[in-house]
XYZ file of C-alpha atoms in Angstrom:
360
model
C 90.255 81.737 114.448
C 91.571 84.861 112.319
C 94.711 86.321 113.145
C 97.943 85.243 114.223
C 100.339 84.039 116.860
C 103.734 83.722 118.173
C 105.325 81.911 120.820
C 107.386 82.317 123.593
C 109.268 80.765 126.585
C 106.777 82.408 129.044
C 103.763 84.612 129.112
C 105.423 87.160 130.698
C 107.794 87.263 127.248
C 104.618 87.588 125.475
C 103.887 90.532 126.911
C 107.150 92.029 126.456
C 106.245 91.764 123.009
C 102.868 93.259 123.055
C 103.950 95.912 125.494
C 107.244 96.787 122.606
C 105.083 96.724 119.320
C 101.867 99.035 121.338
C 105.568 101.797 121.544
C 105.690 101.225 125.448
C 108.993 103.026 126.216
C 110.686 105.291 128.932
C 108.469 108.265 127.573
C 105.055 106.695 128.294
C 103.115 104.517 130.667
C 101.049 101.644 131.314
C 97.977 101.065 133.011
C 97.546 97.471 134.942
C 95.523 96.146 137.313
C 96.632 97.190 141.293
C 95.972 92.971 141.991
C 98.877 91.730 140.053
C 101.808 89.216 139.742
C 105.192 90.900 139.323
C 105.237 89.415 135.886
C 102.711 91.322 134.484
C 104.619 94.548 135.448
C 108.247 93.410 134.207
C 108.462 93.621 131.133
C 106.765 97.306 131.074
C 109.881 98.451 133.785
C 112.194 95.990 131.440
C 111.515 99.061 128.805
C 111.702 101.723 131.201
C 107.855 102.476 131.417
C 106.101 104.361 133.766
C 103.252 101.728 135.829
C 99.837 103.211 136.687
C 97.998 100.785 138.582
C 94.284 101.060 138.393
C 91.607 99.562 141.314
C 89.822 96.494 140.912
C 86.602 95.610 142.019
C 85.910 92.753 144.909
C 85.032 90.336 141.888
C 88.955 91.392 140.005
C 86.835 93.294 137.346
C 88.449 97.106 136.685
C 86.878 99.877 137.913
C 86.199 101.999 134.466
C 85.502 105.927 135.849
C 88.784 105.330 138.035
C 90.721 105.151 134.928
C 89.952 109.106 133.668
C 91.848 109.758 136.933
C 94.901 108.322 136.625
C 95.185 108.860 132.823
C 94.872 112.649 134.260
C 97.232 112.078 136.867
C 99.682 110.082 134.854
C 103.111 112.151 134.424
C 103.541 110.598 130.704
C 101.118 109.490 128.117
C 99.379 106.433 128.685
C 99.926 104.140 125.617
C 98.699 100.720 126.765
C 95.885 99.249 129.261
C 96.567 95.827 130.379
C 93.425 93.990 131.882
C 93.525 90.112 133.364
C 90.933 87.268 133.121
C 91.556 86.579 136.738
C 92.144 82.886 137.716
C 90.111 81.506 134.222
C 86.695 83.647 134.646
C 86.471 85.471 131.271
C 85.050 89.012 131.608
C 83.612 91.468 129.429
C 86.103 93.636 128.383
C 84.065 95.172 125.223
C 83.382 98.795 127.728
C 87.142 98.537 128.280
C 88.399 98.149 124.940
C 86.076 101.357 124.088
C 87.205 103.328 126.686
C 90.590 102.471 125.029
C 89.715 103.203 121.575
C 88.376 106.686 122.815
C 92.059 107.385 123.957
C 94.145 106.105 121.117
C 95.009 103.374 123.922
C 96.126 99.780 122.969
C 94.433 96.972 124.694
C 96.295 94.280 125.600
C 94.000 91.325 127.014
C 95.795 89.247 129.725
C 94.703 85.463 129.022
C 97.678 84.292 131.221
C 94.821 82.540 133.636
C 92.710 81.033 130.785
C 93.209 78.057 128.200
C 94.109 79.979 125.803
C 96.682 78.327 122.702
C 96.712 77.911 119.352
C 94.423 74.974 118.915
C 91.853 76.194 121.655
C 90.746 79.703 122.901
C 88.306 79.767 126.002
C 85.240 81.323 125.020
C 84.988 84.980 125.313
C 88.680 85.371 125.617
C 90.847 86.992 122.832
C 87.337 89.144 121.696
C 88.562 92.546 122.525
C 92.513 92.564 123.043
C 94.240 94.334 120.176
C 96.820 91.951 121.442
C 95.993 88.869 123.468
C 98.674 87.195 125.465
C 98.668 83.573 127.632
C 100.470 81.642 128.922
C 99.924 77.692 127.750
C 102.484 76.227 129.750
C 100.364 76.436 132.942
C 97.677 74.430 131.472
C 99.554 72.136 129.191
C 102.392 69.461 130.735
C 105.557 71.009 128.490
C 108.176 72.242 129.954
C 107.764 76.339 128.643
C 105.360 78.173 126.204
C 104.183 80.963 126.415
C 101.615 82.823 122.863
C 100.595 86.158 121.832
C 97.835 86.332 119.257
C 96.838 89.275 117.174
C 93.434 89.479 115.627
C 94.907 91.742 112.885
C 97.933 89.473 111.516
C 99.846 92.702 110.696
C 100.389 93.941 114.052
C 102.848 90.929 114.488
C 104.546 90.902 111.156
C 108.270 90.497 111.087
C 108.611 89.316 113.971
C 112.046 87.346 114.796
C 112.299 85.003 117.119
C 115.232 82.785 118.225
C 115.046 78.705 118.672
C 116.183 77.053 121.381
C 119.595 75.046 120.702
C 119.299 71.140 120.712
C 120.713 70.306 123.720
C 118.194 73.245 125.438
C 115.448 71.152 123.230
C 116.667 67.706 125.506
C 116.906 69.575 128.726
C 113.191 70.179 127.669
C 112.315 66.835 127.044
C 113.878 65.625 130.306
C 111.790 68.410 132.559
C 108.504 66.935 130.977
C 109.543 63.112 131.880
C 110.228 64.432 135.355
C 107.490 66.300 136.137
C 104.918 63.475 134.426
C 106.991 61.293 137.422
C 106.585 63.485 139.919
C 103.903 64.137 142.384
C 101.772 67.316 142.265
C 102.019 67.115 146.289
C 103.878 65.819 148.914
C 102.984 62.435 151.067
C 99.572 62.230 151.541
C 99.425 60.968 154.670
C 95.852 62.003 156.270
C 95.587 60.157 159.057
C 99.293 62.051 160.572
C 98.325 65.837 159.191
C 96.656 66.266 163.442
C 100.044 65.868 164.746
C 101.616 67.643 161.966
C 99.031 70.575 162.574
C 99.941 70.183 166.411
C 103.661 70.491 166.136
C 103.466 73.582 163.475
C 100.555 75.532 165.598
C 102.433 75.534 169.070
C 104.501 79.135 168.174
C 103.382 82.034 165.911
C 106.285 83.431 163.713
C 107.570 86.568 164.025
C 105.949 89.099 161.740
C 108.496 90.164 158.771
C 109.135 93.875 157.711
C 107.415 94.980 154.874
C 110.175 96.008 152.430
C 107.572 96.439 149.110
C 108.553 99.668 146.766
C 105.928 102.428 146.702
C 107.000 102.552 143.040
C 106.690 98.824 141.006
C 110.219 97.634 140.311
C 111.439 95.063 138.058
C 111.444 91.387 139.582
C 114.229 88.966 139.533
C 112.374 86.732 137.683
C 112.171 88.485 134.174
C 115.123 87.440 132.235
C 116.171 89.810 129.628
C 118.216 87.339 127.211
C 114.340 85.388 126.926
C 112.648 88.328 125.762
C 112.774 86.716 121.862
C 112.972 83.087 122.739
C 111.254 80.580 121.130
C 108.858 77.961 122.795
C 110.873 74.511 122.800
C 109.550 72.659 119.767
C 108.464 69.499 122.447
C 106.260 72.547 124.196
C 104.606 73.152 120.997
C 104.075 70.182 119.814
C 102.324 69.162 123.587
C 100.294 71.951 123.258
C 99.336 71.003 119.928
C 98.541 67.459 120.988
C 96.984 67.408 124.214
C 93.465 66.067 125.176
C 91.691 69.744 125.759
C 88.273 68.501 126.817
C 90.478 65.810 129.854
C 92.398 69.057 130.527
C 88.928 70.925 130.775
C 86.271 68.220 132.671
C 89.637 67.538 135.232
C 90.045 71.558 136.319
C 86.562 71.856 136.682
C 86.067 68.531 138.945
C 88.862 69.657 141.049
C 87.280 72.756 141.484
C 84.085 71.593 142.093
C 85.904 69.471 145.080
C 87.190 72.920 146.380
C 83.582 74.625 146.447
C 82.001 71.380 148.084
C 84.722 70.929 150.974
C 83.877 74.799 151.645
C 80.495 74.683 152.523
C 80.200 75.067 156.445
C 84.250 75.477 156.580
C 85.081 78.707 159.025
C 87.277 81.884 158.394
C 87.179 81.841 154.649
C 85.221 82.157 151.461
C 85.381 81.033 147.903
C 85.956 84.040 145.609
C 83.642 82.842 143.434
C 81.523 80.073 144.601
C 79.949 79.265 141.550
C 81.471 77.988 137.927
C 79.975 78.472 134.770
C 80.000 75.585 132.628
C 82.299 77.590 130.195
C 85.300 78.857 132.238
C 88.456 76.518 132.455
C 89.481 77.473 136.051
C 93.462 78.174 136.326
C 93.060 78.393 140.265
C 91.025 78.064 143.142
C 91.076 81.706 144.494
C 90.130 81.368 148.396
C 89.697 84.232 150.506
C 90.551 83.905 154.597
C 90.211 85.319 157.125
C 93.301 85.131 159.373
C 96.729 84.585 156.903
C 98.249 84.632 160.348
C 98.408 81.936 161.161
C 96.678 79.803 158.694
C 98.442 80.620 155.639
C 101.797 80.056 157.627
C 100.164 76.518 159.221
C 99.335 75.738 155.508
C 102.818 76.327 154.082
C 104.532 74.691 157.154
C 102.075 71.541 156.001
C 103.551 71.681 152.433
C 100.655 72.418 151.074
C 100.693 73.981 147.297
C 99.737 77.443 147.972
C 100.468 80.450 146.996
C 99.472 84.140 146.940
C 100.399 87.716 145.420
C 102.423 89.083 148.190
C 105.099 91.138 146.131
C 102.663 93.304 144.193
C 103.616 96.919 144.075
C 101.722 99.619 146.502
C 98.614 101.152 145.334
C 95.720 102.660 146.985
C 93.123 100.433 145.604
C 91.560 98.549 148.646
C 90.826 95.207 147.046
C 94.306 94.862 146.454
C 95.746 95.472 149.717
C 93.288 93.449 151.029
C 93.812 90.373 148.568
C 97.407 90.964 149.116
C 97.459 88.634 151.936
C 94.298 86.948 152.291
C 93.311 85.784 148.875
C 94.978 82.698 148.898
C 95.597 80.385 145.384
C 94.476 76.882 145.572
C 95.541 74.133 143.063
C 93.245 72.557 140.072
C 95.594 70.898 138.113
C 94.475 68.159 136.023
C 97.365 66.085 137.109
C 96.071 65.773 140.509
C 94.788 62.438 141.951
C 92.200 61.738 143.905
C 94.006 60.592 146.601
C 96.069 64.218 146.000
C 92.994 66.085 146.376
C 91.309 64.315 149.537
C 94.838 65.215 150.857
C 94.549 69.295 150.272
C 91.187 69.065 151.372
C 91.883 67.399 154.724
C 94.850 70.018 155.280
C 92.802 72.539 154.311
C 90.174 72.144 156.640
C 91.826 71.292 159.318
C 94.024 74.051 159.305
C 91.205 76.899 158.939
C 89.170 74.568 161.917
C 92.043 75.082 164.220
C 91.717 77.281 166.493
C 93.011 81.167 165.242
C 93.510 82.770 168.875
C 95.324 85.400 168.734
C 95.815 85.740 165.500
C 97.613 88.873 163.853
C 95.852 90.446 160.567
């Protein structure tokens, strides 16, 4: 593949980079997606950018005529459009990337959901980014790594990035033998999850206060002294090494498992119930019906899931919407079978119980 890459600790570092070499600064703005992780938005408020976040449609693809109306409404110039491949489905981008061209916008394409390294780029990703940036750590076992890939090798010359010391290298090393020994999920003990469900389904919590910002701010999680880190040298050298096509056939037989234990189930629906035989799925995105209380019974169960609950305010619906009930299921190759049945049972049981009284 033309062009080249760099890496980083995280994606999210990646980013930073694009987001610095496209001239994001505290006299312009970005454009990103209203669904979003906070990590996406970081490392734009990290420079002092202004965030415009533009609406989504119910399939997470962005809404193009929306766009002339916030680049109107935007206080400073726009100077970069960030736009996802949502949980590994690769989208057409190419009316995106025009509409960006048109502008004198760069495009930076998020492939922080897809497979998407140096020795292996998920087809129809990286086609349209002027900057393309993943993260390879969530598909690969090593312990960081994040890449950003230019088509046009210039737009990343003299770059300068700092290695890890030796002793980080070893507390790299050790975080890979650990997590290779530990288990994706917790005991998986079917035949006890009825009284587990029992004794966590007896009292609904409290609802919380709502303390989002109307205006994104920068999350704890973005580290300022990473911004020019290098990827550990084990990372890379994992990432270099791995078994693609067992990292591929795995994520799509988990999710596979996911779309056949929802046929019939209640109070929810697959995102997107069918997978292409060319899309390397990072999650399991499952919409539900009632997050309270089945996204609480699910986390009192221990079961690995997660959801988008800290994005910033906008006024696209999808967003607010997905905020709560779009719900992200695991697909990791490193589950077992005996793993899976276990998420499934939970799963099901939980959304079977009965929701009365339940609080949107």
């Amino acid at each position: 593949m033309a062009g080249k890459g760099l890496y980083f600790s995280r994606g999210r570092y990646a980013l930073g980079e694009a987001y610095r070499r496209a001239g994001l600064d505290g006299n312009s703005a970005l454009l990103a997606p209203a669904y979003h992780c906070v990590t996406m938005l970081d490392p734009a408020l990290a420079l002092g950018s202004d965030v415009q976040l533009y609406p989504l449609s119910t399939d997470l693809v962005p809404i193009i005529p929306a766009l002339d109306q916030l680049l109107e409404r935007s206080g400073k110039p726009v100077k970069v459009l960030l736009a996802t491949h949502f949980f590994g489905f690769v989208r057409d981008f190419s009316g995106l990337k025009q509409w960006c061209d048109r502008r004198g916008i760069v495009f930076v394409e998020d492939c922080s959901h897809t497979l998407f390294a140096e020795p292996y780029q998920a087809m129809g990703t990286g086609q349209q980014g002027d900057f393309v940036a993943s993260s390879p750590y969530k598909f690969f076992p090593s312990a960081d790594g994040g890449w950003l890939y230019a088509p046009n090798p210039e737009k990343l010359a003299g770059a300068s990035q700092s290695a890890a010391s030796w002793l980080a290298e070893l507390r790299g090393i050790k975080h890979c033998f650990e997590m290779a020994r530990q288990a994706r999920v917790g005991p998986v003990d079917i035949e006890n999850l009825d009284q587990q469900l029992a004794s966590v389904a007896g009292k609904l919590p409290e609802a919380g206060i709502d303390q989002r910002r109307i205006r994104p701010a920068q999350s704890t999680q973005y580290q300022p002294d990473l911004e020019r880190a290098d990827a550990f040298r084990s990372s890379r050298w994992l990432i270099n090494h791995q078994s693609v096509s067992a990292i591929i056939s795995k994520r799509q037989a988990n999710y596979r498992r996911w779309l056949q234990a929802m046929e019939g189930l209640p109070n929810c629906h697959a995102l997107y119930p069918e997978l292409p035989e060319h899309v390397v799925p990072y999650m399991f995105p499952l919409y539900i019906d009632h997050p309270m209380p089945h996204f609480h019974w699910l986390k009192q169960l221990a079961v690995p899931v997660w959801r988008w609950d800290e994005m910033a305010v906008s006024d696209c619906p999808v967003a607010q919407d997905y905020r709560l009930h779009l719900l992200h299921l695991p697909c990791h190759q490193s589950l077992n079978d005996d793993e899976m049945n276990w998420l499934v049972a939970a799963l099901t049981k939980a959304l079977r119980a009965s929701s009365n009284g339940v609080r949107q």
